[in-house]
PDB file of C-alpha atoms in Angstrom:
ATOM      1  CA  MET A  10     -25.068  84.334  46.993  1.00 55.00           C
ATOM      2  CA  ARG A  11     -27.998  82.285  45.872  1.00 63.00           C
ATOM      3  CA  THR A  12     -29.076  78.710  46.626  1.00 68.00           C
ATOM      4  CA  PRO A  13     -27.811  76.425  43.835  1.00 70.00           C
ATOM      5  CA  PRO A  14     -30.501  74.899  41.587  1.00 72.00           C
ATOM      6  CA  ALA A  15     -28.636  71.573  41.361  1.00 79.00           C
ATOM      7  CA  ARG A  16     -25.875  69.872  43.320  1.00 81.00           C
ATOM      8  CA  PHE A  17     -22.446  70.754  41.885  1.00 80.00           C
ATOM      9  CA  TRP A  18     -20.171  69.223  44.546  1.00 81.00           C
ATOM     10  CA  THR A  19     -19.041  65.847  45.861  1.00 83.00           C
ATOM     11  CA  THR A  20     -17.112  64.827  48.954  1.00 86.00           C
ATOM     12  CA  GLY A  21     -14.756  61.939  49.628  1.00 85.00           C
ATOM     13  CA  ASP A  22     -11.137  62.731  48.855  1.00 81.00           C
ATOM     14  CA  GLY A  23     -11.721  66.361  49.873  1.00 79.00           C
ATOM     15  CA  LEU A  24     -14.399  68.631  48.480  1.00 79.00           C
ATOM     16  CA  ARG A  25     -14.799  68.623  44.692  1.00 80.00           C
ATOM     17  CA  LEU A  26     -16.664  71.385  42.895  1.00 79.00           C
ATOM     18  CA  ARG A  27     -17.869  70.672  39.349  1.00 80.00           C
ATOM     19  CA  LEU A  28     -16.601  73.182  36.776  1.00 77.00           C
ATOM     20  CA  ARG A  29     -19.571  75.185  35.446  1.00 80.00           C
ATOM     21  CA  PRO A  30     -19.862  78.231  33.159  1.00 79.00           C
ATOM     22  CA  GLU A  31     -21.326  80.552  35.830  1.00 77.00           C
ATOM     23  CA  ARG A  32     -18.849  83.094  37.256  1.00 75.00           C
ATOM     24  CA  LEU A  33     -18.600  85.444  40.211  1.00 74.00           C
ATOM     25  CA  GLY A  34     -20.067  88.828  39.365  1.00 72.00           C
ATOM     26  CA  GLU A  35     -22.859  87.332  37.270  1.00 73.00           C
ATOM     27  CA  ARG A  36     -26.398  87.136  38.621  1.00 76.00           C
ATOM     28  CA  THR A  37     -26.173  83.337  38.667  1.00 76.00           C
ATOM     29  CA  THR A  38     -24.973  80.662  41.065  1.00 76.00           C
ATOM     30  CA  PRO A  39     -21.280  79.859  40.477  1.00 76.00           C
ATOM     31  CA  SER A  40     -19.604  76.719  41.808  1.00 74.00           C
ATOM     32  CA  LEU A  41     -18.422  78.264  45.063  1.00 72.00           C
ATOM     33  CA  LEU A  42     -17.815  77.288  48.666  1.00 71.00           C
ATOM     34  CA  ALA A  43     -18.229  80.379  50.855  1.00 69.00           C
ATOM     35  CA  ARG A  44     -17.518  81.064  54.504  1.00 69.00           C
ATOM     36  CA  PRO A  45     -18.160  84.404  56.205  1.00 70.00           C
ATOM     37  CA  GLN A  46     -15.195  86.136  57.805  1.00 68.00           C
ATOM     38  CA  GLU A  47     -15.688  86.022  61.581  1.00 69.00           C
ATOM     39  CA  GLN A  48     -12.677  88.012  62.818  1.00 67.00           C
ATOM     40  CA  PRO A  49     -11.186  91.274  61.555  1.00 65.00           C
ATOM     41  CA  ASP A  50      -7.748  89.632  61.179  1.00 73.00           C
ATOM     42  CA  CYS A  51      -7.434  86.202  59.586  1.00 73.00           C
ATOM     43  CA  ASP A  52      -5.350  83.871  57.433  1.00 78.00           C
ATOM     44  CA  VAL A  53      -7.214  81.701  54.945  1.00 79.00           C
ATOM     45  CA  SER A  54      -5.952  79.109  52.488  1.00 83.00           C
ATOM     46  CA  THR A  55      -6.934  76.076  50.470  1.00 85.00           C
ATOM     47  CA  GLU A  56      -5.191  73.461  48.359  1.00 88.00           C
ATOM     48  CA  LEU A  57      -6.249  73.629  44.713  1.00 89.00           C
ATOM     49  CA  ARG A  58      -6.037  70.560  42.501  1.00 90.00           C
ATOM     50  CA  PHE A  59      -7.114  71.821  39.110  1.00 89.00           C
ATOM     51  CA  THR A  60      -5.654  71.637  35.619  1.00 90.00           C
ATOM     52  CA  PRO A  61      -7.494  73.816  33.115  1.00 91.00           C
ATOM     53  CA  ALA A  62      -8.052  71.937  29.852  1.00 90.00           C
ATOM     54  CA  ALA A  63      -9.124  74.878  27.673  1.00 91.00           C
ATOM     55  CA  PRO A  64      -8.966  78.678  27.598  1.00 90.00           C
ATOM     56  CA  GLY A  65     -11.627  80.172  29.856  1.00 86.00           C
ATOM     57  CA  GLU A  66     -11.478  77.337  32.381  1.00 89.00           C
ATOM     58  CA  GLN A  67     -10.409  78.652  35.774  1.00 89.00           C
ATOM     59  CA  ALA A  68     -10.615  77.802  39.449  1.00 88.00           C
ATOM     60  CA  GLY A  69      -9.182  79.372  42.553  1.00 87.00           C
ATOM     61  CA  PHE A  70      -9.668  81.406  45.663  1.00 84.00           C
ATOM     62  CA  ALA A  71     -11.963  84.420  46.096  1.00 82.00           C
ATOM     63  CA  VAL A  72     -12.387  87.157  48.662  1.00 78.00           C
ATOM     64  CA  VAL A  73     -15.955  88.365  48.093  1.00 76.00           C
ATOM     65  CA  LEU A  74     -17.561  91.512  49.472  1.00 72.00           C
ATOM     66  CA  ASP A  75     -20.657  91.360  47.248  1.00 72.00           C
ATOM     67  CA  ASP A  76     -21.686  90.350  43.705  1.00 70.00           C
ATOM     68  CA  ASP A  77     -19.752  93.279  42.237  1.00 74.00           C
ATOM     69  CA  THR A  78     -16.649  93.446  44.471  1.00 77.00           C
ATOM     70  CA  HIS A  79     -14.224  90.539  44.749  1.00 78.00           C
ATOM     71  CA  LEU A  80     -10.519  89.724  44.570  1.00 81.00           C
ATOM     72  CA  LEU A  81      -9.541  86.455  42.884  1.00 85.00           C
ATOM     73  CA  LEU A  82      -6.490  84.174  42.714  1.00 87.00           C
ATOM     74  CA  LEU A  83      -7.227  82.017  39.659  1.00 89.00           C
ATOM     75  CA  ARG A  84      -5.399  79.128  38.002  1.00 92.00           C
ATOM     76  CA  THR A  85      -5.928  79.381  34.255  1.00 91.00           C
ATOM     77  CA  THR A  86      -4.260  77.991  31.134  1.00 92.00           C
ATOM     78  CA  GLU A  87      -1.951  81.046  31.331  1.00 91.00           C
ATOM     79  CA  GLY A  88      -0.795  80.419  34.923  1.00 92.00           C
ATOM     80  CA  LEU A  89      -1.948  82.075  38.136  1.00 93.00           C
ATOM     81  CA  SER A  90      -3.805  85.385  37.857  1.00 92.00           C
ATOM     82  CA  LEU A  91      -4.614  87.947  40.533  1.00 91.00           C
ATOM     83  CA  CYS A  92      -7.828  89.700  39.487  1.00 88.00           C
ATOM     84  CA  HIS A  93     -10.065  92.440  40.826  1.00 86.00           C
ATOM     85  CA  GLY A  94     -13.364  91.473  39.231  1.00 78.00           C
ATOM     86  CA  PRO A  95     -12.661  91.125  35.484  1.00 81.00           C
ATOM     87  CA  GLU A  96      -9.423  93.169  35.649  1.00 88.00           C
ATOM     88  CA  VAL A  97      -6.175  91.125  35.702  1.00 92.00           C
ATOM     89  CA  LEU A  98      -3.765  92.821  38.136  1.00 92.00           C
ATOM     90  CA  ALA A  99      -0.909  90.316  37.797  1.00 93.00           C
ATOM     91  CA  ARG A 100      -0.139  86.969  36.191  1.00 94.00           C
ATOM     92  CA  VAL A 101       2.651  84.469  36.878  1.00 93.00           C
ATOM     93  CA  PRO A 102       3.421  80.985  35.549  1.00 93.00           C
ATOM     94  CA  VAL A 103       2.888  78.106  37.983  1.00 90.00           C
ATOM     95  CA  PRO A 104       4.160  74.523  37.803  1.00 89.00           C
ATOM     96  CA  PRO A 105       1.706  71.692  37.180  1.00 87.00           C
ATOM     97  CA  GLY A 106       0.182  70.004  40.207  1.00 91.00           C
ATOM     98  CA  PRO A 107      -1.628  71.073  43.352  1.00 92.00           C
ATOM     99  CA  ILE A 108      -0.971  74.533  44.773  1.00 90.00           C
ATOM    100  CA  ARG A 109      -1.918  76.201  48.040  1.00 89.00           C
ATOM    101  CA  LEU A 110      -3.772  79.498  47.614  1.00 86.00           C
ATOM    102  CA  GLY A 111      -4.560  81.916  50.389  1.00 80.00           C
ATOM    103  CA  GLY A 112      -4.577  85.372  51.795  1.00 76.00           C
ATOM    104  CA  ARG A 113      -4.049  87.377  54.933  1.00 73.00           C
ATOM    105  CA  HIS A 114      -6.471  90.083  56.091  1.00 68.00           C
ATOM    106  CA  PRO A 115      -6.768  93.090  56.837  1.00 63.00           C
ATOM    107  CA  ARG A 116      -4.339  93.953  54.023  1.00 51.00           C
ATOM    108  CA  LEU A 117      -4.980  90.973  51.781  1.00 50.00           C
ATOM    109  CA  GLN A 118      -1.551  89.619  50.910  1.00 53.00           C
ATOM    110  CA  PRO A 119      -2.026  86.744  48.458  1.00 53.00           C
ATOM    111  CA  HIS A 120       0.375  83.839  48.753  1.00 55.00           C
ATOM    112  CA  VAL A 121       0.918  80.782  46.580  1.00 56.00           C
ATOM    113  CA  ARG A 122       3.028  77.724  47.298  1.00 57.00           C
ATOM    114  CA  PRO A 123       3.505  74.497  45.319  1.00 59.00           C
ATOM    115  CA  ARG A 124       2.235  71.539  47.317  1.00 59.00           C
ATOM    116  CA  GLY A 125       4.717  70.200  49.841  1.00 59.00           C
ATOM    117  CA  THR A 126       6.519  73.486  50.521  1.00 54.00           C
TER     118      THR A 126
END
């Protein structure tokens, strides 16, 4: 990952990342909060508050090995998509509102829950 050229985040009521056109897999700096994995086994999750307004807008959770290898859980206008790079592996509808996204390693097992469950 590269150092961002301009600030794209704010704090206050949680961390907010500004939606930008840069994406993972491009040789740019996407709006991304990254944390290295410290243990071989781990559970990770985050609450996502995002409503895409137009096709192509997406936000979510990423497991990143390098610029070319990543697994994504993305909220889009079509619902929630599980992607390996640009390839969509699965897609399901999700209700409006915040959702909790996460995964379990070593065999990444994505999980999604509506807020409050």
